[in-house]
PDB file of C-alpha atoms in Angstrom:
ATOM      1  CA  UNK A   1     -31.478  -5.825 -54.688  1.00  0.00           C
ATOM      2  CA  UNK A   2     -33.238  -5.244 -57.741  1.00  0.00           C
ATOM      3  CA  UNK A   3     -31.032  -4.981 -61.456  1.00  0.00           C
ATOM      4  CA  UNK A   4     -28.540  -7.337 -59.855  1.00  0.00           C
ATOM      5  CA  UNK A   5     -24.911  -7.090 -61.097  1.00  0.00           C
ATOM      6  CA  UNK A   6     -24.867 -10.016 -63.305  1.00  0.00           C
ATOM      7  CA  UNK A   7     -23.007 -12.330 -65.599  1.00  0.00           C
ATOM      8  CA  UNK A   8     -23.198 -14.123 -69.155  1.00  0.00           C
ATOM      9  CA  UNK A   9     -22.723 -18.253 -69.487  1.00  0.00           C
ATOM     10  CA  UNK A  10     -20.125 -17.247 -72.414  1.00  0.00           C
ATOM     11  CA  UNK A  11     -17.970 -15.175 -70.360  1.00  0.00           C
ATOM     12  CA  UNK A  12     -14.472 -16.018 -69.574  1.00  0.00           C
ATOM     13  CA  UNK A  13     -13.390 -16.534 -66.272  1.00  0.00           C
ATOM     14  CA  UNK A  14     -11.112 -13.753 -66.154  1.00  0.00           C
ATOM     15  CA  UNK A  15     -14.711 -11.439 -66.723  1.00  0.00           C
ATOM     16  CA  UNK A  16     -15.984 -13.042 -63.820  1.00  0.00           C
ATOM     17  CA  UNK A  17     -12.893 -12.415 -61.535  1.00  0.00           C
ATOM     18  CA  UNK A  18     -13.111  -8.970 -62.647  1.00  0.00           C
ATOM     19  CA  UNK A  19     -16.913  -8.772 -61.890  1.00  0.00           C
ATOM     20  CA  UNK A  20     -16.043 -10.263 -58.924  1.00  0.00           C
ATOM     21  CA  UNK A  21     -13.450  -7.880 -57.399  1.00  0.00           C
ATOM     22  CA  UNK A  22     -14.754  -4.940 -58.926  1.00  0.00           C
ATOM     23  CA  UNK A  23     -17.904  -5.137 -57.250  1.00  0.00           C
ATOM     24  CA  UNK A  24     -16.661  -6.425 -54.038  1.00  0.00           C
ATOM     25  CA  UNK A  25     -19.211 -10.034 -54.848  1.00  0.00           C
ATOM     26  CA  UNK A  26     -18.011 -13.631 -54.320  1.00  0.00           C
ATOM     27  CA  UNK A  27     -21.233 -14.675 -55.838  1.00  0.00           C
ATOM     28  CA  UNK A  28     -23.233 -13.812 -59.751  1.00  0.00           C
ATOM     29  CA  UNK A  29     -26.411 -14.641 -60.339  1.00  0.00           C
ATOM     30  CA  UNK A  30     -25.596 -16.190 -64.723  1.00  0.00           C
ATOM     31  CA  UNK A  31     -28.801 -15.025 -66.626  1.00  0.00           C
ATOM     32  CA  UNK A  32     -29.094 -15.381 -70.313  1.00  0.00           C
ATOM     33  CA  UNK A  33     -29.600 -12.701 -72.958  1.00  0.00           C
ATOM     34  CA  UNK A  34     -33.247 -12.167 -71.744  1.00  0.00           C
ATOM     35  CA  UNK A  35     -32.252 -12.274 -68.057  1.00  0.00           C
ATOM     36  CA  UNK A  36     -33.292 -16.061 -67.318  1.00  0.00           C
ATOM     37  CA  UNK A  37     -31.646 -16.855 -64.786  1.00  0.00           C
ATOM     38  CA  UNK A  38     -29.398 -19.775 -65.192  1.00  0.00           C
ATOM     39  CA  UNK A  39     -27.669 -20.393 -61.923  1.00  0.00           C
ATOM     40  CA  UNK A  40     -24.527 -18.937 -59.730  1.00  0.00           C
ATOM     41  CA  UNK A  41     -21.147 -18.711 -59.534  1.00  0.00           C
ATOM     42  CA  UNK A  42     -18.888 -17.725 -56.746  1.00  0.00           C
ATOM     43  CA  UNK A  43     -15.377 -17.612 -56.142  1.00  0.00           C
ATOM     44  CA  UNK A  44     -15.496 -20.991 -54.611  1.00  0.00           C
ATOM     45  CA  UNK A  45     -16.803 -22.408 -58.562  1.00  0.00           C
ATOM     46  CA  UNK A  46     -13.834 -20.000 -59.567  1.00  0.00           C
ATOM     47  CA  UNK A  47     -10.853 -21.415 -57.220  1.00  0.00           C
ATOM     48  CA  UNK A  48     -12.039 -24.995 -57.500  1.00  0.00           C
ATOM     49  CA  UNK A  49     -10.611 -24.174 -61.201  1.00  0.00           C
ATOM     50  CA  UNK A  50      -7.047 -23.775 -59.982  1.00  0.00           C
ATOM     51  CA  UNK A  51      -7.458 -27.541 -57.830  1.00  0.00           C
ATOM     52  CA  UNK A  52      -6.566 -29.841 -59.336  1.00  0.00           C
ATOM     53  CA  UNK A  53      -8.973 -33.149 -58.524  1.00  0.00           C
ATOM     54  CA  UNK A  54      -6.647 -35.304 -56.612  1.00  0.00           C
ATOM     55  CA  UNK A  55      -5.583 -32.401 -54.053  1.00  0.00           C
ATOM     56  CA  UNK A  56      -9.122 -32.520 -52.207  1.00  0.00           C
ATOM     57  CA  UNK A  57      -8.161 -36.646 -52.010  1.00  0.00           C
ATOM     58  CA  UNK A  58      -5.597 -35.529 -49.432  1.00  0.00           C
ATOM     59  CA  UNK A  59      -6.273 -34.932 -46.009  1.00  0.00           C
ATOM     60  CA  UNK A  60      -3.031 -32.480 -45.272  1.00  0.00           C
ATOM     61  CA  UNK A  61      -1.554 -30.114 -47.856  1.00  0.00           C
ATOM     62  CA  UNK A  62       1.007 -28.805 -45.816  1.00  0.00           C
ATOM     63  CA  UNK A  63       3.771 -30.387 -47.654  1.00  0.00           C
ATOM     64  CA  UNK A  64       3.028 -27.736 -50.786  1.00  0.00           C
ATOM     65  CA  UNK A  65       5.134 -24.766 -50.550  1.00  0.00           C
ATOM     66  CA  UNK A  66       3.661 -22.472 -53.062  1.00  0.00           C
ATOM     67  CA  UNK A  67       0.845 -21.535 -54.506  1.00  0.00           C
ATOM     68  CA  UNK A  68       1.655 -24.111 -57.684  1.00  0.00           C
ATOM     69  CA  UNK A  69      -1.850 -26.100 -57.655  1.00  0.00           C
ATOM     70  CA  UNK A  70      -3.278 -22.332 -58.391  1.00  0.00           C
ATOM     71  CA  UNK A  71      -1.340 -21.509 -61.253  1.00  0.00           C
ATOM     72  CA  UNK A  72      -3.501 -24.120 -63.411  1.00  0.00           C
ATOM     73  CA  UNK A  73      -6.629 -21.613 -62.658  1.00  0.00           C
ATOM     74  CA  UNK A  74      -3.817 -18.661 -64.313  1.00  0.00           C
ATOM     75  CA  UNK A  75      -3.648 -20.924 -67.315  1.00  0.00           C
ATOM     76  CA  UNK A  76      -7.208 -21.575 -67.836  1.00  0.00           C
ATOM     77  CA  UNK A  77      -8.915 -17.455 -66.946  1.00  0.00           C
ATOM     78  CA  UNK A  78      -9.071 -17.064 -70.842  1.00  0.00           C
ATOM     79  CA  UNK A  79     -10.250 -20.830 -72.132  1.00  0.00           C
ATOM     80  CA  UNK A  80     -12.701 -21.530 -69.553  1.00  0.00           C
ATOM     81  CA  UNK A  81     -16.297 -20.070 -69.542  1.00  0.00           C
ATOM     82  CA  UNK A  82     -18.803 -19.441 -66.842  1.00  0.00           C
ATOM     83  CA  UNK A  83     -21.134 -22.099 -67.994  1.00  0.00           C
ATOM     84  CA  UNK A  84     -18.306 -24.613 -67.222  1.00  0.00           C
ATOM     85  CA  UNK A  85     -18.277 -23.909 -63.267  1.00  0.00           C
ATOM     86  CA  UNK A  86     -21.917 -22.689 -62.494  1.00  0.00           C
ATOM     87  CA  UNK A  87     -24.128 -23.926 -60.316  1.00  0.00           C
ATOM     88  CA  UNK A  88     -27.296 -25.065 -61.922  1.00  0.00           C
ATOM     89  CA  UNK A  89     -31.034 -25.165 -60.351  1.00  0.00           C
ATOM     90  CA  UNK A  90     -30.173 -23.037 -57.048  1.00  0.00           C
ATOM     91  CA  UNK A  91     -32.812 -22.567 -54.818  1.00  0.00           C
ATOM     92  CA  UNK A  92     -34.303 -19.247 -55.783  1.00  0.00           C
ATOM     93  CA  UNK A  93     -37.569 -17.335 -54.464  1.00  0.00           C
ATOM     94  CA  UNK A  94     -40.702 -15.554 -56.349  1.00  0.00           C
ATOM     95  CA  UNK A  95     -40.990 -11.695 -56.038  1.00  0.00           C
ATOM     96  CA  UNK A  96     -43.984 -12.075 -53.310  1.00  0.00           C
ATOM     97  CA  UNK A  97     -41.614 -14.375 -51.130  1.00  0.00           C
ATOM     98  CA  UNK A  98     -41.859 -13.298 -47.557  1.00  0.00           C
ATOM     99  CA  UNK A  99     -38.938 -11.854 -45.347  1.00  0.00           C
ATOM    100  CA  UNK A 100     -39.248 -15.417 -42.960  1.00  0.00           C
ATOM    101  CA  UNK A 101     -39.201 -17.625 -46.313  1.00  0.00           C
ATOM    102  CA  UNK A 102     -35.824 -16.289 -47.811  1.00  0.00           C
ATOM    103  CA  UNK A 103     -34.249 -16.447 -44.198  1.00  0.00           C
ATOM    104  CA  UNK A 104     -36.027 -20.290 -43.504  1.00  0.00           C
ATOM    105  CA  UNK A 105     -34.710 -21.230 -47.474  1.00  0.00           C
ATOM    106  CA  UNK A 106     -31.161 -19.405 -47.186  1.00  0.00           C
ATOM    107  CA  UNK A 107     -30.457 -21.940 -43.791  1.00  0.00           C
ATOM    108  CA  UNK A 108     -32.005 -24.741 -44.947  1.00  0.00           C
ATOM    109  CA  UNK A 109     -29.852 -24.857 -47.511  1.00  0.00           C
ATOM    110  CA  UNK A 110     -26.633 -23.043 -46.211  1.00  0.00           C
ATOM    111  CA  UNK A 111     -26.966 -19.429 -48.754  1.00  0.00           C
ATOM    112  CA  UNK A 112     -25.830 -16.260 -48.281  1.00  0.00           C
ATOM    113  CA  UNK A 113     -28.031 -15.353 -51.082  1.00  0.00           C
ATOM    114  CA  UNK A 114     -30.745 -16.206 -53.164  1.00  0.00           C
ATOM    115  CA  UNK A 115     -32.012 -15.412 -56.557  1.00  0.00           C
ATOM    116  CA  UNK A 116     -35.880 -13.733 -57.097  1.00  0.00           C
ATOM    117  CA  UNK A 117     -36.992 -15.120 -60.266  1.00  0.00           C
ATOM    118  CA  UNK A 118     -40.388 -13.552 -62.079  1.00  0.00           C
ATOM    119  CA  UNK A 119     -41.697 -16.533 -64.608  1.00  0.00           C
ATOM    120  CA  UNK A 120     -37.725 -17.767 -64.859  1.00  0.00           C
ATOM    121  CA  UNK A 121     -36.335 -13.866 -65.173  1.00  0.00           C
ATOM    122  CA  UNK A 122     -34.367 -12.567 -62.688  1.00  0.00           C
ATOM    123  CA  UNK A 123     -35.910  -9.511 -61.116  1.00  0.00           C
ATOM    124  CA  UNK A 124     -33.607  -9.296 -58.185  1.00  0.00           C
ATOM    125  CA  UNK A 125     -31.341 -10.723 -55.145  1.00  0.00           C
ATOM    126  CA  UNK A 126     -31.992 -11.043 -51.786  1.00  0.00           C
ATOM    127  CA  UNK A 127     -28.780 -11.615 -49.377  1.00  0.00           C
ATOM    128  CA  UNK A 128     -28.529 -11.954 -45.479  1.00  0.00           C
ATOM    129  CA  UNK A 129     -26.820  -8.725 -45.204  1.00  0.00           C
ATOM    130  CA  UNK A 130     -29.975  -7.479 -46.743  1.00  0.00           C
ATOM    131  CA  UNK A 131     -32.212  -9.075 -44.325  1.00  0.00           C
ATOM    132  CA  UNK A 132     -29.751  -8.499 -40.996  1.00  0.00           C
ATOM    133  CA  UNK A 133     -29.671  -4.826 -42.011  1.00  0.00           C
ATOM    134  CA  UNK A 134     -33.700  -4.934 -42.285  1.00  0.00           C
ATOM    135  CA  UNK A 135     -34.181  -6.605 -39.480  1.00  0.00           C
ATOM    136  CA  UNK A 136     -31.635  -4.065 -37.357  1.00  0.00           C
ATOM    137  CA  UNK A 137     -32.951  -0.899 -38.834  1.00  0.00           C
ATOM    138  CA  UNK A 138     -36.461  -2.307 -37.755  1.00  0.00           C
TER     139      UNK A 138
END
């Protein structure tokens, strides 16, 4: 995918949500100003927001009857930036990368999608869908 939908470090987490679900993504490449790429964030960085730490401590959560944990990640859409959740120093591939090498990188390291970075810019995204449908229509 070249010209990748994409978001700021600075941006509120209530941007990204709306990113997000208005482009049907649970992962953004972050790029900078001049489109050097950053990291990611996906909707797991996003929910994690609305856990609070000691919840993942405990091995059954069945004893919560509403969605209360989640209503910290309500309080926080408009104080908390992108920046604060990303993922830095994602695996990410060069423009020449080969069909076999984004598949062999994207298991290796469990990725739905990775990043195609020209001299630190992003110049696209490559995703499994993208690849499945290649390899289908071949």
């Amino acid at each position: 995918i070249t010209n990748p939908i994409t978001i700021g470090p600075d941006a509120k987490l209530s941007e990204l949500g709306k990113v997000m679900a208005e482009n049907d993504m649970a992962v953004l490449p972050v790029v900078d100003s001049q489109n050097t790429y950053l990291g990611e964030v996906g909707v797991i960085n996003l929910l994690k927001v609305g856990v609070p730490d000691y919840l993942m401590m405990i091995d059954n959560l069945n004893f919560l009857l509403s969605f209360e944990p989640l209503e910290h990640l309500f309080e926080k859409l408009d104080e908390v930036s992108v920046k604060e959740i990303m993922i830095r120093d994602e695996k990410t591939l060069g423009p020449h990368a080969s069909i076999i090498e984004a598949v062999s990188e994207m298991i290796k390291h469990n990725k739905r999608s990775l990043a195609v970075l020209d001299n630190g810019r992003l110049v696209g995204v490559v995703t499994a869908m993208d690849i499945f449908r290649k390899v289908i229509q071949a």
